[in-house]
Amino acid sequence: MNKIEGGVTAPKGFMAASTAAGIKYENREDMAMVYSKEPCVCAGTFTSNVVKAACVQWDMELVNSGEKMHAVVVNSGIANACTGEEGFAACRKTAEAVNRCLSVPASSVAVASTGVIGMQLPVDKIEAGVEAMSEKLGDGLEDGTKASKAIMTTDTVNKEIAVSFEIGGQTVTLGGMSKGSGMIHPNMCTMLAFLTTDINIEKTLMQEALKEVVQDTFNMITVDGDTSTNDTLMLMANGLAGNPLISKKNKDYEVFKENLFDVCRYLARKMAADGEGASKLFEAKVVNAKSKEDARTLSRAIVASNLSKAAIYGCDANFGRFLCAMGYSGAEFDQNDVELFFVSEAGKMQVFDHGTPIVFDEEQAVKILSCEEVMILVDMHEGTAQATAFGCDLTHEYVTINADYRS
Amino acid sequence: MNKIEGGVTAPKGFMAASTAAGIKYENREDMAMVYSKEPCVCAGTFTSNVVKAACVQWDMELVNSGEKMHAVVVNSGIANACTGEEGFAACRKTAEAVNRCLSVPASSVAVASTGVIGMQLPVDKIEAGVEAMSEKLGDGLEDGTKASKAIMTTDTVNKEIAVSFEIGGQTVTLGGMSKGSGMIHPNMCTMLAFLTTDINIEKTLMQEALKEVVQDTFNMITVDGDTSTNDTLMLMANGLAGNPLISKKNKDYEVFKENLFDVCRYLARKMAADGEGASKLFEAKVVNAKSKEDARTLSRAIVASNLSKAAIYGCDANFGRFLCAMGYSGAEFDQNDVELFFVSEAGKMQVFDHGTPIVFDEEQAVKILSCEEVMILVDMHEGTAQATAFGCDLTHEYVTINADYRS
């Protein structure tokens, strides 16, 4: 991965802006816009929750329609979910405001919201925000950074990345930003993520690549087991890199997909590590599983378990909780085949060996579990499939944040 | 329900004892035994976790064998799960100790453990405990109460109940005790529960009744989404009430099943309210659902959601989290059909009406949510099925307990 400076404004032709629209938060920016004057092919994946926010429904129509895309408008503070007809009208009015300000079709504008469910958006403030941002659009890297900050809710750090790579002798750039730290669970994990690229690619191929990459990146995050109403990942490509159009699964496609994977994985890990109240990144890697699906199921069960998460927080080498989580995950296996290790930059230690606990050095275990990035490595000895899930520990701070989120 | 004093020793012919075996806890009793000199027909339901503790495997064999049962020996502190051959041998040695002391077959003795996973039981201490308890067995109500205290782990209160009812002109008594407050999640929820009765009933019918009753009682509890390796519910019936043998699904059977339901529901609610770190009982009742399965799925998703649980802790009327949980539960529905209410002894308040949020009095909502027992009532307007799930709030104390459980 050739990481470069910047985020969504790193690729050619993308601009961003942000503003303090006063939707919910005070003394900070709470709206962002990403814009490409050149029309973009777009791809997206969305929450699997049957209660979908109005904006998710709006964006799904845009992606499915085959329409070209010019912009996405995002607000933090209110999720525009469970808001009935009025919520859907708010999406339309937001897009129409962009149409008035930037002369692109309202149908080319995506909208996204994150925050409290069951509250109506103040449409006048949203419209004023769109007007203000339309005048502030800039293609500087700092414009992208400011946008990545404006979409935060309980996030403690903004998340952005950009990479570049060569295709057909042309430099292609791919940038992204994401947010989300509570209501995070696979399919989709709770999050908003927006990726931009100047690559020249066919829409259907791009959608296919995104869908595939999401399985092992964003969909492997879990913070609290709650799959949000608003999860949205969108990718816009305006073609300005000038590479020969990618229209089949050739080597160029593979290069793109690899870079897309790296960007999504980077953002996914950042989001997991910044899960609500988290003090650590908590990963579970399952190797030699019977099938890819089993590997995913098992690794996610480990990082999703409250008891596992609390043990990681307390640096408590209570490995039985990981085995217990695997046991109720739904995957079939025999505990007598399993080996279990703790891994971090402080070392690697085996704690369970084919059905039997290993007597281990508690002090060394605490040292390993005290690192900022901790991994549980599980060898199933059943096959060749593997998967890694990304999560975080469960802390007092998580409870504090969520016991009184709305006020 | 005709509740009477006592627990497992309330029915005729049942004795109990407890002792401080020094397995893990200091300054408290940590072993219990329940015993019937008369042989009992027995029934049981066990964890669905594929990683089953040694004792669970032992008890499943006993229940499935058709063997008569005389006793159950329980220890708290160590779960005897993920302990391989050595763990299974510990079960056999425990049963053999009972055989030596009380002259009942080792194969008539059930064993149960709760506590840390992945640690071997100190068999010498267990055997000494069995010897001590065999000499202390008593049929007083206080003997049952002491047993119910000895099986506690992070429970803050012991749970026991007894009821009596008439069958064929005879008074039948049914008693029970249970424990369990972490690793609690349906199928089976994490728990140990032991029921005793002097009813005269056929084994297969008793098993059927138990299995049916569990669905809407113990299996509707969730504390933290973690289905334990050790969940065990056993019911022993020694026939001493002298009622005509229940051998078909007649009115006597129904009376028994109703009382069994009441006892299980009572213990289930007590366990939910005493979930690790809990400050409240948090129930979700779903009515007018398409199917019983949907009603169960939806109600469990609500009480299992960390975000819902944290909101209940904070008395935060953030009803969107309940809808969100329903949305990812797996049940299909249209949010435009749904009505949602907060209910407690302080009142009932509607917050969501067919897809649209209702403007409600925040102060009154806080009043309702501040009670010790809080219910979310959901009307699906889709059918006639209903179910209630039992849970608790997610508190700072939960994290404290579980961040350092082993020490």
PDB file of N, CA, C and O in Angstrom, chain A residues 49-50 82 84 117-118 183 226-227 305-307 310 314 316 318 320-321 324 327-328 335 355 357 362 394 396 398-400 402-403 405-406, chain B residues 49-50 82 84 117-118 183 226-227 305-307 310 314 316 318 320-321 324 327-328 335 355 357 362 394 396 398-400 402-403 405-406:
ATOM      1  N   ASN A  49     -30.040  -3.820   8.261  1.00  0.00           N
ATOM      2  CA  ASN A  49     -31.144  -3.623   9.205  1.00  0.00           C
ATOM      3  C   ASN A  49     -32.433  -3.374   8.416  1.00  0.00           C
ATOM      4  O   ASN A  49     -32.434  -2.595   7.466  1.00  0.00           O
ATOM      5  N   VAL A  50     -33.522  -4.071   8.790  1.00  0.00           N
ATOM      6  CA  VAL A  50     -34.767  -3.845   8.044  1.00  0.00           C
ATOM      7  C   VAL A  50     -35.351  -2.474   8.328  1.00  0.00           C
ATOM      8  O   VAL A  50     -36.146  -1.951   7.554  1.00  0.00           O
ATOM      9  N   CYS A  82     -36.336   6.239  11.318  1.00  0.00           N
ATOM     10  CA  CYS A  82     -37.645   6.134  11.986  1.00  0.00           C
ATOM     11  C   CYS A  82     -38.355   7.491  11.955  1.00  0.00           C
ATOM     12  O   CYS A  82     -38.911   7.938  12.953  1.00  0.00           O
ATOM     13  N   GLY A  84     -40.395   8.447   9.103  1.00  0.00           N
ATOM     14  CA  GLY A  84     -41.555   8.426   8.208  1.00  0.00           C
ATOM     15  C   GLY A  84     -41.386   9.271   6.958  1.00  0.00           C
ATOM     16  O   GLY A  84     -40.271   9.517   6.476  1.00  0.00           O
ATOM     17  N   ILE A 117     -31.669   8.462  16.532  1.00  0.00           N
ATOM     18  CA  ILE A 117     -32.764   7.901  15.740  1.00  0.00           C
ATOM     19  C   ILE A 117     -34.082   8.474  16.241  1.00  0.00           C
ATOM     20  O   ILE A 117     -34.216   8.767  17.417  1.00  0.00           O
ATOM     21  N   GLY A 118     -35.041   8.607  15.348  1.00  0.00           N
ATOM     22  CA  GLY A 118     -36.391   8.979  15.779  1.00  0.00           C
ATOM     23  C   GLY A 118     -36.579  10.465  16.009  1.00  0.00           C
ATOM     24  O   GLY A 118     -37.463  10.872  16.757  1.00  0.00           O
ATOM     25  N   MET A 183     -22.967   1.525  17.828  1.00  0.00           N
ATOM     26  CA  MET A 183     -23.886   0.808  16.944  1.00  0.00           C
ATOM     27  C   MET A 183     -23.108   0.164  15.821  1.00  0.00           C
ATOM     28  O   MET A 183     -23.449   0.274  14.651  1.00  0.00           O
ATOM     29  N   ASP A 226     -24.633  -3.996  17.726  1.00  0.00           N
ATOM     30  CA  ASP A 226     -25.820  -3.332  17.221  1.00  0.00           C
ATOM     31  C   ASP A 226     -25.614  -2.871  15.781  1.00  0.00           C
ATOM     32  O   ASP A 226     -24.815  -1.978  15.525  1.00  0.00           O
ATOM     33  N   THR A 227     -26.314  -3.495  14.841  1.00  0.00           N
ATOM     34  CA  THR A 227     -26.228  -3.102  13.438  1.00  0.00           C
ATOM     35  C   THR A 227     -27.129  -1.903  13.211  1.00  0.00           C
ATOM     36  O   THR A 227     -28.333  -1.981  13.391  1.00  0.00           O
ATOM     37  N   SER A 305     -18.162 -10.629  21.760  1.00  0.00           N
ATOM     38  CA  SER A 305     -18.593 -11.045  23.090  1.00  0.00           C
ATOM     39  C   SER A 305     -18.280  -9.996  24.151  1.00  0.00           C
ATOM     40  O   SER A 305     -17.136  -9.586  24.330  1.00  0.00           O
ATOM     41  N   ASN A 306     -19.292  -9.570  24.856  1.00  0.00           N
ATOM     42  CA  ASN A 306     -19.085  -8.598  25.944  1.00  0.00           C
ATOM     43  C   ASN A 306     -18.080  -9.115  26.962  1.00  0.00           C
ATOM     44  O   ASN A 306     -17.264  -8.363  27.490  1.00  0.00           O
ATOM     45  N   LEU A 307     -18.177 -10.405  27.252  1.00  0.00           N
ATOM     46  CA  LEU A 307     -17.281 -10.961  28.270  1.00  0.00           C
ATOM     47  C   LEU A 307     -15.842 -10.977  27.769  1.00  0.00           C
ATOM     48  O   LEU A 307     -14.912 -10.668  28.516  1.00  0.00           O
ATOM     49  N   ALA A 310     -14.659  -7.324  27.839  1.00  0.00           N
ATOM     50  CA  ALA A 310     -14.353  -6.835  29.192  1.00  0.00           C
ATOM     51  C   ALA A 310     -13.043  -7.439  29.700  1.00  0.00           C
ATOM     52  O   ALA A 310     -12.255  -6.782  30.386  1.00  0.00           O
ATOM     53  N   GLY A 314      -9.613  -5.512  30.909  1.00  0.00           N
ATOM     54  CA  GLY A 314      -8.956  -5.741  32.188  1.00  0.00           C
ATOM     55  C   GLY A 314      -7.639  -6.509  32.078  1.00  0.00           C
ATOM     56  O   GLY A 314      -7.067  -6.893  33.090  1.00  0.00           O
ATOM     57  N   ASP A 316      -7.216  -9.446  31.388  1.00  0.00           N
ATOM     58  CA  ASP A 316      -7.478 -10.679  32.116  1.00  0.00           C
ATOM     59  C   ASP A 316      -7.385 -11.851  31.129  1.00  0.00           C
ATOM     60  O   ASP A 316      -8.167 -11.948  30.200  1.00  0.00           O
ATOM     61  N   ASN A 318      -8.464 -14.539  30.492  1.00  0.00           N
ATOM     62  CA  ASN A 318      -9.574 -15.445  30.726  1.00  0.00           C
ATOM     63  C   ASN A 318      -9.991 -16.090  29.401  1.00  0.00           C
ATOM     64  O   ASN A 318     -11.078 -15.840  28.883  1.00  0.00           O
ATOM     65  N   GLY A 320     -11.117 -18.817  28.407  1.00  0.00           N
ATOM     66  CA  GLY A 320     -12.340 -19.610  28.306  1.00  0.00           C
ATOM     67  C   GLY A 320     -13.474 -18.818  27.682  1.00  0.00           C
ATOM     68  O   GLY A 320     -14.347 -19.371  27.021  1.00  0.00           O
ATOM     69  N   ARG A 321     -13.476 -17.503  27.876  1.00  0.00           N
ATOM     70  CA  ARG A 321     -14.527 -16.682  27.303  1.00  0.00           C
ATOM     71  C   ARG A 321     -14.469 -16.667  25.779  1.00  0.00           C
ATOM     72  O   ARG A 321     -15.496 -16.559  25.116  1.00  0.00           O
ATOM     73  N   CYS A 324     -15.821 -19.988  24.688  1.00  0.00           N
ATOM     74  CA  CYS A 324     -17.266 -19.985  24.910  1.00  0.00           C
ATOM     75  C   CYS A 324     -17.963 -19.246  23.773  1.00  0.00           C
ATOM     76  O   CYS A 324     -18.955 -19.728  23.220  1.00  0.00           O
ATOM     77  N   GLY A 327     -18.072 -21.216  20.773  1.00  0.00           N
ATOM     78  CA  GLY A 327     -19.018 -22.313  20.955  1.00  0.00           C
ATOM     79  C   GLY A 327     -20.445 -21.947  20.643  1.00  0.00           C
ATOM     80  O   GLY A 327     -21.214 -22.776  20.159  1.00  0.00           O
ATOM     81  N   TYR A 328     -20.841 -20.705  20.930  1.00  0.00           N
ATOM     82  CA  TYR A 328     -22.227 -20.326  20.640  1.00  0.00           C
ATOM     83  C   TYR A 328     -22.349 -19.577  19.321  1.00  0.00           C
ATOM     84  O   TYR A 328     -23.417 -19.080  18.984  1.00  0.00           O
ATOM     85  N   GLN A 335     -13.739 -28.895  20.225  1.00  0.00           N
ATOM     86  CA  GLN A 335     -12.764 -28.136  21.018  1.00  0.00           C
ATOM     87  C   GLN A 335     -11.427 -28.867  21.125  1.00  0.00           C
ATOM     88  O   GLN A 335     -10.401 -28.243  21.403  1.00  0.00           O
ATOM     89  N   GLY A 355      -8.009 -28.916  23.331  1.00  0.00           N
ATOM     90  CA  GLY A 355      -8.971 -29.322  24.354  1.00  0.00           C
ATOM     91  C   GLY A 355      -8.513 -29.164  25.787  1.00  0.00           C
ATOM     92  O   GLY A 355      -9.291 -29.368  26.721  1.00  0.00           O
ATOM     93  N   PRO A 357      -6.348 -26.797  28.782  1.00  0.00           N
ATOM     94  CA  PRO A 357      -5.691 -25.522  29.126  1.00  0.00           C
ATOM     95  C   PRO A 357      -4.194 -25.722  29.351  1.00  0.00           C
ATOM     96  O   PRO A 357      -3.774 -26.769  29.836  1.00  0.00           O
ATOM     97  N   GLU A 362       1.268 -15.841  34.039  1.00  0.00           N
ATOM     98  CA  GLU A 362       0.254 -14.779  34.121  1.00  0.00           C
ATOM     99  C   GLU A 362       0.853 -13.406  33.835  1.00  0.00           C
ATOM    100  O   GLU A 362       0.237 -12.573  33.187  1.00  0.00           O
ATOM    101  N   LEU A 394     -14.446  -3.475  26.014  1.00  0.00           N
ATOM    102  CA  LEU A 394     -15.660  -2.898  26.620  1.00  0.00           C
ATOM    103  C   LEU A 394     -15.252  -2.209  27.911  1.00  0.00           C
ATOM    104  O   LEU A 394     -14.750  -2.861  28.831  1.00  0.00           O
ATOM    105  N   HIS A 396     -15.691   1.107  30.982  1.00  0.00           N
ATOM    106  CA  HIS A 396     -16.628   1.947  31.729  1.00  0.00           C
ATOM    107  C   HIS A 396     -17.090   3.120  30.868  1.00  0.00           C
ATOM    108  O   HIS A 396     -18.234   3.542  30.913  1.00  0.00           O
ATOM    109  N   TYR A 398     -17.625   3.232  27.732  1.00  0.00           N
ATOM    110  CA  TYR A 398     -18.695   2.849  26.805  1.00  0.00           C
ATOM    111  C   TYR A 398     -20.057   3.048  27.460  1.00  0.00           C
ATOM    112  O   TYR A 398     -20.997   3.567  26.846  1.00  0.00           O
ATOM    113  N   VAL A 399     -20.149   2.612  28.698  1.00  0.00           N
ATOM    114  CA  VAL A 399     -21.424   2.728  29.410  1.00  0.00           C
ATOM    115  C   VAL A 399     -21.764   4.196  29.638  1.00  0.00           C
ATOM    116  O   VAL A 399     -22.896   4.640  29.425  1.00  0.00           O
ATOM    117  N   THR A 400     -20.766   4.955  30.038  1.00  0.00           N
ATOM    118  CA  THR A 400     -20.996   6.384  30.273  1.00  0.00           C
ATOM    119  C   THR A 400     -21.523   7.061  29.016  1.00  0.00           C
ATOM    120  O   THR A 400     -22.509   7.789  29.045  1.00  0.00           O
ATOM    121  N   ASN A 402     -23.084   5.766  26.475  1.00  0.00           N
ATOM    122  CA  ASN A 402     -24.366   5.296  25.961  1.00  0.00           C
ATOM    123  C   ASN A 402     -25.525   5.353  26.947  1.00  0.00           C
ATOM    124  O   ASN A 402     -26.662   5.132  26.574  1.00  0.00           O
ATOM    125  N   ALA A 403     -25.209   5.641  28.188  1.00  0.00           N
ATOM    126  CA  ALA A 403     -26.290   5.757  29.162  1.00  0.00           C
ATOM    127  C   ALA A 403     -26.989   7.095  28.998  1.00  0.00           C
ATOM    128  O   ALA A 403     -28.119   7.261  29.416  1.00  0.00           O
ATOM    129  N   TYR A 405     -26.808   9.276  25.800  1.00  0.00           N
ATOM    130  CA  TYR A 405     -26.292   9.708  24.509  1.00  0.00           C
ATOM    131  C   TYR A 405     -26.977  10.963  24.006  1.00  0.00           C
ATOM    132  O   TYR A 405     -26.371  11.828  23.404  1.00  0.00           O
ATOM    133  N   ARG A 406     -28.303  11.037  24.249  1.00  0.00           N
ATOM    134  CA  ARG A 406     -29.051  12.107  23.595  1.00  0.00           C
ATOM    135  C   ARG A 406     -28.784  13.484  24.150  1.00  0.00           C
ATOM    136  O   ARG A 406     -28.929  14.480  23.480  1.00  0.00           O
TER     137      ARG A 406
ATOM    138  N   ASN B  49     -24.483 -24.288  23.474  1.00  0.00           N
ATOM    139  CA  ASN B  49     -23.096 -23.992  23.091  1.00  0.00           C
ATOM    140  C   ASN B  49     -22.401 -25.293  22.671  1.00  0.00           C
ATOM    141  O   ASN B  49     -22.509 -26.293  23.371  1.00  0.00           O
ATOM    142  N   VAL B  50     -21.687 -25.291  21.531  1.00  0.00           N
ATOM    143  CA  VAL B  50     -21.026 -26.535  21.113  1.00  0.00           C
ATOM    144  C   VAL B  50     -19.848 -26.852  22.032  1.00  0.00           C
ATOM    145  O   VAL B  50     -19.406 -27.993  22.091  1.00  0.00           O
ATOM    146  N   CYS B  82     -13.859 -26.733  29.079  1.00  0.00           N
ATOM    147  CA  CYS B  82     -12.584 -26.699  28.332  1.00  0.00           C
ATOM    148  C   CYS B  82     -11.491 -27.343  29.170  1.00  0.00           C
ATOM    149  O   CYS B  82     -10.377 -26.825  29.274  1.00  0.00           O
ATOM    150  N   GLY B  84     -10.936 -30.952  29.036  1.00  0.00           N
ATOM    151  CA  GLY B  84     -10.515 -32.233  28.462  1.00  0.00           C
ATOM    152  C   GLY B  84     -10.907 -33.446  29.298  1.00  0.00           C
ATOM    153  O   GLY B  84     -11.891 -33.440  30.046  1.00  0.00           O
ATOM    154  N   ILE B 117     -13.839 -20.704  33.258  1.00  0.00           N
ATOM    155  CA  ILE B 117     -13.646 -21.729  32.240  1.00  0.00           C
ATOM    156  C   ILE B 117     -12.151 -22.002  32.078  1.00  0.00           C
ATOM    157  O   ILE B 117     -11.327 -21.116  32.258  1.00  0.00           O
ATOM    158  N   GLY B 118     -11.809 -23.239  31.734  1.00  0.00           N
ATOM    159  CA  GLY B 118     -10.416 -23.546  31.389  1.00  0.00           C
ATOM    160  C   GLY B 118      -9.519 -23.767  32.590  1.00  0.00           C
ATOM    161  O   GLY B 118      -8.309 -23.583  32.516  1.00  0.00           O
ATOM    162  N   MET B 183     -22.750 -14.162  31.496  1.00  0.00           N
ATOM    163  CA  MET B 183     -22.807 -15.159  30.429  1.00  0.00           C
ATOM    164  C   MET B 183     -24.225 -15.650  30.254  1.00  0.00           C
ATOM    165  O   MET B 183     -24.494 -16.858  30.171  1.00  0.00           O
ATOM    166  N   ASP B 226     -23.941 -13.700  25.870  1.00  0.00           N
ATOM    167  CA  ASP B 226     -23.005 -14.808  25.877  1.00  0.00           C
ATOM    168  C   ASP B 226     -23.671 -16.074  26.393  1.00  0.00           C
ATOM    169  O   ASP B 226     -24.008 -16.163  27.564  1.00  0.00           O
ATOM    170  N   THR B 227     -23.882 -17.050  25.523  1.00  0.00           N
ATOM    171  CA  THR B 227     -24.462 -18.330  25.923  1.00  0.00           C
ATOM    172  C   THR B 227     -23.370 -19.198  26.518  1.00  0.00           C
ATOM    173  O   THR B 227     -22.412 -19.543  25.861  1.00  0.00           O
ATOM    174  N   SER B 305     -29.705  -5.813  23.260  1.00  0.00           N
ATOM    175  CA  SER B 305     -28.911  -4.735  22.675  1.00  0.00           C
ATOM    176  C   SER B 305     -28.170  -3.932  23.740  1.00  0.00           C
ATOM    177  O   SER B 305     -28.769  -3.373  24.656  1.00  0.00           O
ATOM    178  N   ASN B 306     -26.869  -3.849  23.598  1.00  0.00           N
ATOM    179  CA  ASN B 306     -26.084  -3.044  24.534  1.00  0.00           C
ATOM    180  C   ASN B 306     -26.551  -1.599  24.561  1.00  0.00           C
ATOM    181  O   ASN B 306     -26.589  -0.968  25.615  1.00  0.00           O
ATOM    182  N   LEU B 307     -26.892  -1.089  23.384  1.00  0.00           N
ATOM    183  CA  LEU B 307     -27.307   0.310  23.332  1.00  0.00           C
ATOM    184  C   LEU B 307     -28.651   0.504  24.028  1.00  0.00           C
ATOM    185  O   LEU B 307     -28.850   1.484  24.742  1.00  0.00           O
ATOM    186  N   ALA B 310     -27.925   0.241  27.794  1.00  0.00           N
ATOM    187  CA  ALA B 310     -27.275   1.429  28.349  1.00  0.00           C
ATOM    188  C   ALA B 310     -28.276   2.579  28.456  1.00  0.00           C
ATOM    189  O   ALA B 310     -28.256   3.360  29.418  1.00  0.00           O
ATOM    190  N   GLY B 314     -29.446   4.675  31.807  1.00  0.00           N
ATOM    191  CA  GLY B 314     -29.404   6.133  31.916  1.00  0.00           C
ATOM    192  C   GLY B 314     -30.777   6.782  31.905  1.00  0.00           C
ATOM    193  O   GLY B 314     -30.887   7.993  31.839  1.00  0.00           O
ATOM    194  N   ASP B 316     -32.718   7.054  29.548  1.00  0.00           N
ATOM    195  CA  ASP B 316     -32.689   7.864  28.344  1.00  0.00           C
ATOM    196  C   ASP B 316     -33.745   7.318  27.383  1.00  0.00           C
ATOM    197  O   ASP B 316     -33.643   6.184  26.921  1.00  0.00           O
ATOM    198  N   ASN B 318     -34.417   6.941  24.527  1.00  0.00           N
ATOM    199  CA  ASN B 318     -33.853   6.867  23.178  1.00  0.00           C
ATOM    200  C   ASN B 318     -34.466   5.673  22.437  1.00  0.00           C
ATOM    201  O   ASN B 318     -33.791   4.688  22.144  1.00  0.00           O
ATOM    202  N   GLY B 320     -35.290   4.963  19.547  1.00  0.00           N
ATOM    203  CA  GLY B 320     -34.757   4.525  18.256  1.00  0.00           C
ATOM    204  C   GLY B 320     -33.867   3.305  18.388  1.00  0.00           C
ATOM    205  O   GLY B 320     -33.787   2.473  17.487  1.00  0.00           O
ATOM    206  N   ARG B 321     -33.213   3.172  19.527  1.00  0.00           N
ATOM    207  CA  ARG B 321     -32.341   2.015  19.724  1.00  0.00           C
ATOM    208  C   ARG B 321     -33.131   0.706  19.787  1.00  0.00           C
ATOM    209  O   ARG B 321     -32.636  -0.341  19.388  1.00  0.00           O
ATOM    210  N   CYS B 324     -34.095  -0.050  16.239  1.00  0.00           N
ATOM    211  CA  CYS B 324     -32.887  -0.479  15.530  1.00  0.00           C
ATOM    212  C   CYS B 324     -32.603  -1.944  15.840  1.00  0.00           C
ATOM    213  O   CYS B 324     -32.327  -2.740  14.937  1.00  0.00           O
ATOM    214  N   GLY B 327     -34.846  -4.155  14.107  1.00  0.00           N
ATOM    215  CA  GLY B 327     -34.522  -4.148  12.684  1.00  0.00           C
ATOM    216  C   GLY B 327     -33.435  -5.128  12.305  1.00  0.00           C
ATOM    217  O   GLY B 327     -33.458  -5.691  11.212  1.00  0.00           O
ATOM    218  N   TYR B 328     -32.465  -5.340  13.196  1.00  0.00           N
ATOM    219  CA  TYR B 328     -31.406  -6.287  12.833  1.00  0.00           C
ATOM    220  C   TYR B 328     -31.627  -7.661  13.462  1.00  0.00           C
ATOM    221  O   TYR B 328     -30.777  -8.541  13.371  1.00  0.00           O
ATOM    222  N   GLN B 335     -41.708  -0.967   9.554  1.00  0.00           N
ATOM    223  CA  GLN B 335     -41.736  -0.027  10.687  1.00  0.00           C
ATOM    224  C   GLN B 335     -43.003   0.823  10.698  1.00  0.00           C
ATOM    225  O   GLN B 335     -43.377   1.374  11.737  1.00  0.00           O
ATOM    226  N   GLY B 355     -44.500   4.238  12.342  1.00  0.00           N
ATOM    227  CA  GLY B 355     -43.452   4.811  11.493  1.00  0.00           C
ATOM    228  C   GLY B 355     -43.018   6.215  11.837  1.00  0.00           C
ATOM    229  O   GLY B 355     -42.061   6.734  11.281  1.00  0.00           O
ATOM    230  N   PRO B 357     -42.178   9.203  14.923  1.00  0.00           N
ATOM    231  CA  PRO B 357     -41.954   9.475  16.346  1.00  0.00           C
ATOM    232  C   PRO B 357     -43.042  10.379  16.910  1.00  0.00           C
ATOM    233  O   PRO B 357     -43.576  11.216  16.198  1.00  0.00           O
ATOM    234  N   GLU B 362     -40.588  14.512  28.139  1.00  0.00           N
ATOM    235  CA  GLU B 362     -39.313  13.905  28.558  1.00  0.00           C
ATOM    236  C   GLU B 362     -39.320  13.595  30.062  1.00  0.00           C
ATOM    237  O   GLU B 362     -38.813  12.570  30.490  1.00  0.00           O
ATOM    238  N   LEU B 394     -27.332  -2.157  31.268  1.00  0.00           N
ATOM    239  CA  LEU B 394     -25.865  -2.299  31.160  1.00  0.00           C
ATOM    240  C   LEU B 394     -25.244  -1.152  31.942  1.00  0.00           C
ATOM    241  O   LEU B 394     -25.459   0.010  31.611  1.00  0.00           O
ATOM    242  N   HIS B 396     -21.952   0.551  34.590  1.00  0.00           N
ATOM    243  CA  HIS B 396     -20.507   0.591  34.849  1.00  0.00           C
ATOM    244  C   HIS B 396     -20.079  -0.627  35.652  1.00  0.00           C
ATOM    245  O   HIS B 396     -19.007  -1.187  35.444  1.00  0.00           O
ATOM    246  N   TYR B 398     -21.180  -3.619  35.532  1.00  0.00           N
ATOM    247  CA  TYR B 398     -20.983  -4.808  34.683  1.00  0.00           C
ATOM    248  C   TYR B 398     -19.552  -4.873  34.180  1.00  0.00           C
ATOM    249  O   TYR B 398     -18.916  -5.926  34.181  1.00  0.00           O
ATOM    250  N   VAL B 399     -19.058  -3.743  33.726  1.00  0.00           N
ATOM    251  CA  VAL B 399     -17.693  -3.700  33.189  1.00  0.00           C
ATOM    252  C   VAL B 399     -16.687  -3.985  34.303  1.00  0.00           C
ATOM    253  O   VAL B 399     -15.749  -4.761  34.136  1.00  0.00           O
ATOM    254  N   THR B 400     -16.908  -3.386  35.442  1.00  0.00           N
ATOM    255  CA  THR B 400     -16.005  -3.609  36.579  1.00  0.00           C
ATOM    256  C   THR B 400     -15.941  -5.095  36.921  1.00  0.00           C
ATOM    257  O   THR B 400     -14.864  -5.663  37.069  1.00  0.00           O
ATOM    258  N   ASN B 402     -16.569  -7.681  35.059  1.00  0.00           N
ATOM    259  CA  ASN B 402     -16.055  -8.566  34.029  1.00  0.00           C
ATOM    260  C   ASN B 402     -14.667  -8.229  33.502  1.00  0.00           C
ATOM    261  O   ASN B 402     -14.069  -9.001  32.761  1.00  0.00           O
ATOM    262  N   ALA B 403     -14.171  -7.064  33.871  1.00  0.00           N
ATOM    263  CA  ALA B 403     -12.823  -6.718  33.431  1.00  0.00           C
ATOM    264  C   ALA B 403     -11.799  -7.477  34.256  1.00  0.00           C
ATOM    265  O   ALA B 403     -10.664  -7.630  33.861  1.00  0.00           O
ATOM    266  N   TYR B 405     -12.579 -10.704  36.289  1.00  0.00           N
ATOM    267  CA  TYR B 405     -13.416 -11.708  36.933  1.00  0.00           C
ATOM    268  C   TYR B 405     -12.597 -12.741  37.681  1.00  0.00           C
ATOM    269  O   TYR B 405     -12.972 -13.197  38.748  1.00  0.00           O
ATOM    270  N   ARG B 406     -11.462 -13.121  37.120  1.00  0.00           N
ATOM    271  CA  ARG B 406     -10.755 -14.257  37.682  1.00  0.00           C
ATOM    272  C   ARG B 406     -10.079 -13.970  39.003  1.00  0.00           C
ATOM    273  O   ARG B 406      -9.850 -14.871  39.794  1.00  0.00           O
TER     274      ARG B 406
END
